[in-house]
XYZ file of C-alpha atoms in Angstrom:
613
model
C -0.144 -0.155 0.040
C 1.300 3.497 -0.681
C 2.714 5.539 1.723
C 1.676 8.862 0.365
C -1.218 9.934 -1.787
C -1.609 11.749 -4.870
C -0.844 15.201 -3.356
C 2.225 13.627 -1.582
C 0.384 13.472 1.694
C 0.555 10.301 4.411
C -1.438 7.902 3.484
C -3.979 6.036 5.882
C -1.066 3.482 5.728
C 1.590 5.629 6.315
C -0.028 7.507 9.664
C -0.097 4.180 11.417
C 3.284 3.645 11.855
C 4.879 5.766 14.370
C 8.012 4.763 13.975
C 8.037 6.972 10.902
C 7.134 10.318 12.101
C 10.352 12.328 10.609
C 9.429 11.052 7.504
C 5.618 11.946 8.204
C 6.920 15.202 9.676
C 9.002 16.323 6.576
C 5.988 15.375 4.221
C 3.378 17.520 5.827
C 5.498 20.367 6.222
C 6.785 20.168 2.630
C 2.884 20.127 1.574
C 2.022 22.966 3.433
C 4.954 25.350 2.423
C 4.627 24.223 -1.522
C 0.429 24.668 -1.328
C 0.424 28.170 1.463
C -1.502 29.788 -1.227
C -2.986 27.464 -3.297
C -7.198 28.473 -2.765
C -7.710 24.724 -5.103
C -5.721 21.929 -5.324
C -7.810 19.813 -7.878
C -8.494 21.944 -11.041
C -9.278 20.660 -14.368
C -6.588 19.586 -16.367
C -4.575 19.022 -12.970
C -2.151 16.942 -11.485
C -4.629 15.881 -8.870
C -7.592 14.207 -9.154
C -10.727 14.404 -6.261
C -10.124 10.901 -4.920
C -6.543 12.463 -3.705
C -7.528 14.652 -2.229
C -10.682 12.854 -0.127
C -7.709 10.004 0.546
C -5.460 13.064 1.909
C -8.202 14.935 4.286
C -9.434 10.942 5.408
C -6.158 10.201 6.267
C -5.082 13.006 8.589
C -8.938 13.324 9.891
C -8.262 9.659 11.019
C -5.069 10.484 13.023
C -5.870 13.639 14.656
C -9.069 12.299 16.341
C -8.637 12.612 20.128
C -11.353 10.373 20.832
C -13.634 7.905 19.544
C -16.651 8.013 21.324
C -19.715 7.628 19.583
C -17.383 5.735 16.399
C -19.472 2.243 17.374
C -17.141 0.669 14.351
C -13.895 1.797 15.445
C -11.188 -1.258 15.629
C -8.656 -1.662 18.065
C -6.316 -0.437 14.849
C -7.927 3.175 15.291
C -7.868 3.118 19.050
C -3.925 2.421 18.694
C -3.830 5.206 15.851
C -5.433 7.744 17.733
C -3.002 7.254 21.162
C 0.029 7.292 19.031
C -1.076 10.689 17.513
C -0.963 12.333 21.116
C 2.022 11.415 22.024
C 3.353 12.891 18.852
C 5.461 16.062 18.809
C 3.304 19.385 18.611
C 5.509 20.255 15.209
C 4.060 16.951 13.442
C 0.627 18.024 14.721
C 0.749 21.743 13.788
C 1.817 20.537 10.581
C -0.925 18.523 10.178
C -3.560 20.780 10.984
C -1.662 23.229 8.272
C -2.352 20.924 5.734
C -5.961 20.326 6.799
C -6.227 24.202 6.179
C -5.104 24.034 2.626
C -7.134 20.725 2.021
C -10.387 22.651 3.596
C -10.356 25.833 1.710
C -13.011 23.839 -0.836
C -16.127 22.036 0.274
C -15.336 19.123 -2.706
C -13.447 16.405 -1.051
C -13.616 17.398 2.722
C -16.513 15.287 3.707
C -14.966 13.908 6.843
C -13.427 17.015 7.951
C -16.501 19.189 7.333
C -18.582 15.982 9.112
C -19.547 16.523 12.755
C -17.039 14.134 13.807
C -14.596 16.327 11.608
C -15.522 19.528 13.361
C -15.665 17.700 17.007
C -12.034 16.877 16.618
C -11.188 20.514 15.356
C -13.020 21.955 18.378
C -11.098 20.072 20.650
C -7.718 20.613 19.341
C -8.680 24.423 19.401
C -9.372 24.150 22.798
C -13.327 24.514 22.629
C -14.521 21.172 23.474
C -13.761 20.330 26.231
C -13.120 24.215 27.210
C -9.248 24.821 28.170
C -9.033 24.903 32.080
C -9.260 28.534 33.382
C -6.461 30.252 32.488
C -4.983 28.455 30.057
C -3.452 30.176 26.699
C -3.938 28.500 23.182
C -1.214 26.711 22.446
C -0.029 26.633 18.487
C -1.897 23.628 17.517
C -5.045 25.450 19.284
C -4.470 28.407 16.766
C -4.342 25.778 13.724
C -7.189 23.920 14.278
C -9.071 27.538 14.836
C -7.764 28.391 11.377
C -9.263 25.296 9.974
C -12.351 25.929 12.112
C -12.655 29.610 10.386
C -12.423 27.913 6.663
C -15.368 25.704 7.562
C -17.222 28.016 8.749
C -16.459 30.385 6.105
C -17.955 27.735 3.448
C -20.457 25.410 4.943
C -23.423 26.308 6.775
C -23.769 22.669 7.890
C -20.295 22.921 9.786
C -21.701 26.360 11.289
C -24.863 23.855 12.417
C -22.624 21.864 14.356
C -20.253 24.129 15.742
C -23.694 25.900 17.529
C -24.472 22.979 17.999
C -21.157 21.967 20.084
C -22.295 24.984 22.219
C -19.609 26.990 19.895
C -20.462 30.220 20.578
C -20.345 29.377 24.486
C -17.072 28.140 24.433
C -15.661 30.307 22.089
C -16.767 33.444 24.534
C -14.952 31.994 27.189
C -11.951 31.207 25.113
C -11.063 35.096 24.093
C -11.876 36.154 27.775
C -8.509 33.957 29.261
C -6.789 36.290 31.086
C -2.991 36.962 28.478
C -4.779 35.306 25.664
C -2.606 35.402 22.447
C -3.832 37.972 20.155
C -4.249 34.967 17.164
C -6.810 33.099 19.390
C -8.755 36.215 19.956
C -8.948 37.141 16.816
C -10.072 33.874 15.268
C -12.665 33.444 18.187
C -14.309 36.535 17.188
C -13.830 35.858 13.509
C -16.062 32.428 14.731
C -19.050 34.995 15.898
C -18.797 37.129 13.468
C -18.667 34.605 10.488
C -22.021 32.960 12.706
C -23.643 36.456 13.203
C -22.857 37.175 9.635
C -23.859 34.152 7.931
C -27.020 33.642 9.845
C -29.875 36.309 11.578
C -30.698 33.060 13.549
C -27.524 32.780 15.439
C -27.489 36.659 15.527
C -30.477 36.916 16.900
C -29.705 34.129 19.335
C -26.516 36.216 20.117
C -28.552 39.100 20.582
C -30.295 37.504 23.123
C -27.133 37.261 25.672
C -27.823 40.174 28.365
C -23.912 40.598 28.955
C -22.658 40.306 25.729
C -22.184 43.811 24.906
C -20.318 44.241 28.341
C -18.281 41.181 27.605
C -16.993 42.734 24.143
C -16.018 45.671 25.121
C -14.178 44.422 27.965
C -12.001 42.152 25.794
C -12.177 44.594 22.760
C -11.002 47.688 25.100
C -6.976 47.300 25.637
C -6.630 47.165 21.842
C -9.191 50.132 20.933
C -7.154 52.202 23.702
C -3.577 50.929 21.621
C -4.949 52.545 18.633
C -6.444 55.641 19.890
C -2.977 56.010 21.594
C -1.559 55.427 18.103
C 0.737 53.239 19.644
C 2.546 50.749 16.574
C 0.489 47.675 15.458
C 1.799 44.458 15.777
C 2.580 42.430 12.943
C 0.983 38.953 11.982
C -2.627 37.454 12.081
C -4.239 38.673 15.284
C -3.263 42.571 16.350
C -4.664 45.270 17.831
C -6.023 46.615 14.634
C -7.794 43.047 13.349
C -9.137 42.080 16.756
C -10.952 45.303 17.090
C -12.246 45.496 13.314
C -13.491 42.117 14.376
C -15.807 42.656 17.198
C -17.263 46.099 15.717
C -18.206 43.547 12.968
C -20.021 41.345 15.401
C -21.697 44.048 17.138
C -22.501 45.549 13.969
C -24.242 42.476 12.534
C -26.312 41.617 16.518
C -27.226 45.218 16.287
C -28.401 45.430 12.463
C -30.232 41.958 12.909
C -31.979 43.793 16.015
C -33.233 47.003 13.927
C -34.304 44.867 10.871
C -36.866 42.806 13.229
C -37.706 46.198 14.303
C -38.598 47.340 10.477
C -35.853 50.009 10.702
C -34.288 49.870 6.746
C -31.108 50.695 5.534
C -32.543 54.517 4.746
C -34.156 54.793 7.732
C -37.817 54.877 8.031
C -38.014 57.209 4.989
C -41.278 59.101 4.372
C -42.912 59.985 1.427
C -44.976 62.961 0.285
C -45.356 66.038 2.512
C -45.221 65.262 6.516
C -46.048 67.854 8.998
C -43.497 68.940 11.907
C -45.414 67.102 14.301
C -45.820 63.897 11.690
C -41.561 63.981 11.766
C -40.849 64.223 15.257
C -43.355 61.661 16.173
C -41.820 59.051 13.459
C -38.442 60.339 14.569
C -39.055 59.284 17.696
C -40.198 56.251 17.315
C -36.944 55.323 15.358
C -35.171 56.161 17.825
C -36.831 53.855 20.652
C -36.114 51.497 18.155
C -32.731 52.201 17.896
C -32.508 51.974 21.530
C -33.824 48.770 21.953
C -31.522 47.650 19.168
C -28.484 48.446 20.996
C -29.599 47.590 24.323
C -26.678 46.018 26.284
C -24.257 47.836 23.768
C -24.265 51.161 25.189
C -20.934 50.852 26.740
C -19.560 50.700 22.812
C -20.597 54.390 21.970
C -17.924 55.803 23.643
C -15.344 53.729 22.123
C -16.859 54.059 18.147
C -16.409 58.148 19.000
C -13.108 57.870 20.666
C -12.051 55.344 17.367
C -13.267 58.062 14.956
C -12.043 61.461 16.489
C -9.280 60.160 18.073
C -7.042 58.300 15.184
C -5.713 60.514 12.126
C -7.854 60.323 8.947
C -5.932 58.805 6.126
C -6.893 61.286 3.166
C -5.634 58.300 1.113
C -7.777 55.749 2.203
C -10.324 57.609 4.681
C -12.999 54.514 4.752
C -10.108 51.963 5.802
C -9.895 50.325 9.121
C -10.961 51.371 12.143
C -12.805 54.145 10.873
C -14.988 52.076 8.699
C -16.325 49.603 10.636
C -17.043 52.191 13.717
C -18.818 54.231 11.514
C -21.507 51.515 10.589
C -21.585 50.542 14.031
C -22.520 53.869 14.784
C -25.073 54.053 12.277
C -27.105 51.576 14.693
C -27.136 53.894 16.859
C -30.119 56.402 18.140
C -28.806 60.084 17.105
C -30.846 61.853 19.566
C -29.585 64.152 22.057
C -30.679 62.301 25.032
C -29.011 58.795 24.042
C -25.920 60.819 22.931
C -25.630 62.887 26.366
C -26.185 60.288 28.121
C -23.787 57.492 26.883
C -20.628 60.059 25.888
C -19.536 61.685 29.454
C -16.302 63.046 27.096
C -15.705 66.061 24.996
C -15.016 64.039 21.798
C -18.471 63.433 20.737
C -18.320 67.465 19.496
C -15.981 66.922 17.618
C -18.104 63.603 15.853
C -19.585 66.585 12.760
C -16.138 67.573 11.878
C -14.453 64.641 11.508
C -16.931 62.907 9.454
C -17.286 65.686 7.179
C -13.542 65.293 6.891
C -13.960 61.071 6.203
C -16.761 62.063 3.761
C -14.718 64.633 1.716
C -11.814 62.426 1.790
C -13.575 59.691 0.540
C -15.398 61.522 -2.583
C -12.072 63.086 -3.768
C -11.033 59.584 -4.512
C -14.590 58.316 -5.921
C -15.149 61.328 -7.936
C -11.123 62.970 -8.787
C -11.495 66.102 -10.442
C -9.895 66.191 -14.451
C -8.845 69.855 -15.113
C -8.058 68.263 -19.049
C -11.428 67.357 -19.202
C -12.826 71.066 -18.685
C -10.540 71.532 -21.822
C -11.979 69.306 -23.632
C -15.778 70.160 -22.908
C -16.049 67.232 -20.597
C -17.096 67.149 -17.124
C -14.221 67.287 -14.762
C -16.554 65.095 -11.579
C -16.486 61.313 -13.320
C -16.407 58.332 -10.921
C -13.753 55.749 -11.057
C -14.669 52.896 -13.235
C -12.427 49.826 -12.149
C -11.055 48.833 -8.988
C -6.938 49.049 -8.484
C -4.804 46.451 -10.255
C -3.064 45.872 -7.203
C -5.960 44.673 -4.735
C -3.862 46.009 -1.707
C -4.459 49.773 -3.484
C -7.684 51.375 -1.513
C -10.912 50.891 -4.061
C -13.111 53.541 -4.411
C -14.003 52.637 -7.688
C -18.084 53.462 -8.175
C -18.957 49.351 -7.352
C -17.550 49.673 -4.134
C -17.856 53.237 -3.563
C -21.782 52.366 -3.320
C -21.151 49.751 -0.439
C -18.575 51.306 1.415
C -19.482 55.184 1.127
C -23.093 55.702 2.112
C -22.644 54.269 6.000
C -21.015 57.718 6.854
C -23.257 60.213 4.541
C -26.253 58.284 6.423
C -24.386 59.292 10.093
C -24.081 62.854 8.859
C -27.638 62.701 7.939
C -28.828 61.196 11.651
C -26.918 63.980 13.232
C -28.620 66.364 10.993
C -31.323 65.405 11.996
C -30.669 65.322 15.945
C -30.494 69.228 16.469
C -30.139 72.578 14.723
C -26.933 73.700 16.336
C -25.526 70.341 14.715
C -27.202 70.677 11.335
C -25.563 74.345 11.258
C -22.125 73.252 12.008
C -22.921 70.543 8.872
C -24.474 73.032 6.885
C -21.268 75.606 6.869
C -18.720 72.896 6.292
C -20.945 70.701 3.694
C -23.308 73.426 2.004
C -21.323 76.640 2.532
C -23.142 80.182 1.291
C -19.996 81.156 -0.994
C -20.442 78.468 -3.289
C -19.404 79.352 -7.274
C -22.593 80.150 -9.246
C -21.008 81.691 -12.270
C -21.197 78.503 -13.540
C -22.736 74.378 -13.040
C -22.249 73.576 -9.538
C -21.768 70.233 -9.963
C -18.139 71.483 -11.720
C -15.860 72.373 -9.318
C -13.344 70.744 -6.738
C -15.501 70.994 -3.697
C -17.449 68.463 -1.597
C -20.886 70.437 -2.342
C -20.100 69.786 -6.079
C -19.150 66.283 -5.780
C -22.655 65.766 -3.493
C -24.484 67.437 -5.638
C -22.745 65.178 -8.770
C -24.076 62.109 -7.042
C -27.530 63.665 -6.767
C -28.118 62.772 -10.245
C -25.702 59.739 -10.406
C -26.882 56.604 -12.292
C -24.949 54.284 -11.429
C -24.479 54.314 -7.368
C -27.881 54.126 -6.500
C -26.743 54.324 -2.338
C -24.796 56.810 -3.098
C -27.727 58.684 -5.000
C -29.957 58.063 -2.359
C -27.983 58.708 0.861
C -26.737 61.839 -1.208
C -30.204 63.408 -0.936
C -31.356 62.367 1.962
C -28.539 64.256 3.555
C -28.861 67.167 1.845
C -32.485 67.209 2.607
C -31.731 67.054 5.836
C -29.489 69.873 6.105
C -32.007 72.233 4.706
C -34.612 71.043 7.594
C -36.457 68.740 5.028
C -37.778 71.469 3.247
C -37.862 71.187 -0.438
C -37.803 74.379 -1.297
C -34.919 75.218 1.273
C -32.857 72.474 -1.074
C -34.070 73.581 -4.400
C -33.037 77.073 -3.652
C -29.704 76.099 -3.038
C -28.930 73.441 -5.413
C -31.518 73.522 -8.193
C -34.420 72.391 -8.984
C -33.078 70.203 -11.832
C -30.555 68.557 -9.040
C -33.352 67.631 -6.810
C -35.703 66.799 -9.191
C -35.133 63.092 -8.931
C -34.746 62.962 -5.418
C -37.868 64.940 -4.548
C -39.727 62.765 -7.275
C -38.584 59.837 -5.162
C -39.281 61.049 -2.183
C -42.999 61.915 -3.282
C -42.379 65.946 -2.700
C -43.347 68.736 -5.636
C -41.652 71.707 -5.270
C -42.129 75.070 -7.097
C -39.248 75.653 -8.885
C -40.053 79.501 -9.900
C -40.233 79.691 -5.829
C -36.583 78.866 -5.430
C -35.087 82.272 -6.548
C -37.156 84.182 -3.627
C -36.928 82.442 -1.101
C -36.444 84.395 2.302
C -34.612 83.486 5.265
C -35.340 80.287 7.476
C -35.880 80.494 11.156
C -35.598 77.415 12.923
C -38.366 77.136 15.706
C -36.385 74.892 17.529
C -33.668 78.026 18.812
C -34.273 81.054 16.717
C -31.233 80.870 14.735
C -31.721 81.291 10.877
C -29.792 81.367 7.878
C -30.419 82.661 4.505
C -30.892 80.723 1.692
C -29.109 81.749 -1.631
C -30.402 85.460 -3.008
C -27.420 86.548 -5.455
C -23.791 87.797 -4.171
C -23.380 90.425 -1.389
C -22.556 93.863 -2.430
C -18.937 95.283 -1.087
C -19.270 98.235 1.852
C -19.213 100.966 -0.364
C -21.484 99.315 -3.216
C -24.268 98.592 -0.216
C -24.222 102.258 0.764
C -24.519 104.092 -2.608
C -27.372 101.733 -3.286
C -28.612 101.489 0.303
C -29.450 97.830 0.292
C -27.333 94.721 1.397
C -27.769 92.221 -1.291
C -27.831 92.841 -4.571
C -30.444 90.439 -6.392
C -28.380 88.639 -8.958
C -31.150 86.480 -10.307
C -30.684 83.029 -9.890
C -31.781 80.342 -12.859
C -34.107 78.099 -10.551
C -33.327 75.389 -12.746
C -29.603 74.852 -12.763
C -28.525 77.130 -9.486
C -26.856 79.337 -11.562
C -26.744 83.268 -11.769
C -28.778 83.841 -15.135
C -26.842 85.255 -18.121
C -28.013 88.768 -19.659
C -30.044 86.376 -22.430
C -31.311 84.346 -19.480
C -32.420 87.179 -17.460
C -34.233 88.940 -20.369
C -35.889 85.264 -21.181
C -36.751 84.698 -17.772
C -38.642 88.317 -17.623
C -40.075 87.968 -20.614
C -41.532 84.251 -19.214
C -43.171 85.923 -16.043
C -45.021 88.915 -17.712
C -48.752 87.739 -18.326
C -50.321 88.178 -22.194
C -51.593 91.759 -21.650
C -48.792 92.371 -20.029
C -46.385 91.306 -23.203
C -49.186 92.583 -25.418
C -48.393 95.836 -24.117
C -44.781 95.598 -24.529
C -44.944 94.288 -28.051
C -47.081 97.490 -28.798
C -44.740 99.805 -27.140
C -41.950 98.241 -29.635
C -43.819 98.727 -32.610
C -44.167 102.321 -31.962
C -40.544 102.719 -31.350
C -39.510 101.119 -34.456
C -42.189 103.285 -36.863
C -40.889 106.402 -34.852
C -37.466 105.781 -35.983
C -38.560 104.648 -39.295
C -40.382 107.770 -39.769
C -37.219 109.609 -38.815
C -35.159 108.151 -41.161
C -32.746 106.505 -38.517
C -33.686 102.585 -39.733
C -35.409 102.044 -42.926
C -38.252 99.455 -42.144
C -38.382 97.072 -45.505
C -40.990 93.920 -46.065
C -39.143 90.659 -46.438
C -40.735 90.322 -49.713
C -39.126 93.757 -51.197
C -35.958 92.756 -49.255
C -35.642 89.180 -51.523
C -37.014 91.015 -54.549
C -33.456 93.950 -54.162
C -31.397 90.723 -53.130
C -32.321 89.190 -56.184
C -32.247 92.023 -58.415
C -28.785 92.878 -57.293
C -27.172 89.556 -57.967
C -28.678 89.342 -61.133
């Protein structure tokens, strides 16, 4: 019988010969080194067959068994094999599990590994079944077994079911709480929780019922988030301060999101249709706040952590939505933005920095999504066009339009929630995102500014999620008043959003919009009504503002021709008839004086014909 399989791994015959442990060790290590990055071993027209893979998996699973409990068909030979491998060097066990990890990257041919017995075997090696003694750190063997489990849980639903049946969730929570636990073990344990909560709403809901889960997770993650907030170097390796924080934040997001979905809160919240009264808006908003508060119940202690991560860690302009900002922002989206909640759970001062920091994240992200191309203007093309394709190097940040439509909306929606939170925050956001000194001498969506990019995205046809969330943000910034929104961005730019919202606004009312006053605190701001005069001009004219007409459709300052056409269109039929009569009288006087000579067009045509003849 062959001692190695077609993959070059030990066969069942070889693993039963303890005197050849050196051969087994070298065979396993050679395979692990050679195929470490392979995602699939059995390929069409490749050197390996599915049977080669199955034989290799079966041999290693049989050798790695710790117990034969429940296996009524086990032979004395099986017992001897199990006892032999238990006494073998840890190095051999590590190589065997590394080989199984590679083999387990695809379901086909991995039946014995992904069976209930296979999952139980991996959990035993990982220290999850039975649970490691209190204070026992994960060994190298435990970590490799956990890596194998990650593959199994990621690609196979039956493996997730088997893991949960063996009380895997509770065992994982105990493992990551072990004092001085290895970072690799904490990261992999958090990955188990993420895979279970992400792939199954049932398991996420089961975790959500654990009253102490939020406090447990925040206790585990705090040392690592503090390390990041203090901007200390992040260690190399699979498990590190950043990867652990990200993984736990993803678990928190999954669990709170499932709770919100059960409460009926969607991606854009409960967006209203048509015109609502202020009391109706407030009632709906308060109901949504209450649902969100229930969704994060038990996880409130994460809020200061999220705020500190967002505000204390500098934004990377080349990748503003990189970790940990991206995951912290995603989590923050699930928390209610009403003032009472924030004041209760945020005793620190960093909450006041949230609006400006999120604006910076958004501004930097939009620069990457819609880079400004000066040469496009010279070629009569639009200077702000979305990046179509992802980078060739997967290590580079991806801000192509397909990816951006997934990653950018959360930060926009958090800003929208903050804008609805309080007038003072809304005013701060307006000053940053929609400044009064916007350039109206050209199309509003063609400058190298954040507001131009926001207006450009309101009519995007390739980024639906971004388009909808930008519309909601701008609508919130202008007090959810369609007339105020159109007076700033122009009816043409806002028409699609307003139609989607079931709101109709009169575009001709936009240029005449007056100052708006918030009933909440008496503060006011002015809708754009033309450029301000200089002090001397104001003194001469006796007024503080020149009424430069604005095109209500585009939001631009009108040209002289547009002004004339606009003035004519505003006249009634009687006024038009009167102005036409006046013009005819003026022309008649000029004709009689000889200053001009009026000629009928037929006479002019005859003169031209005779002249050319």
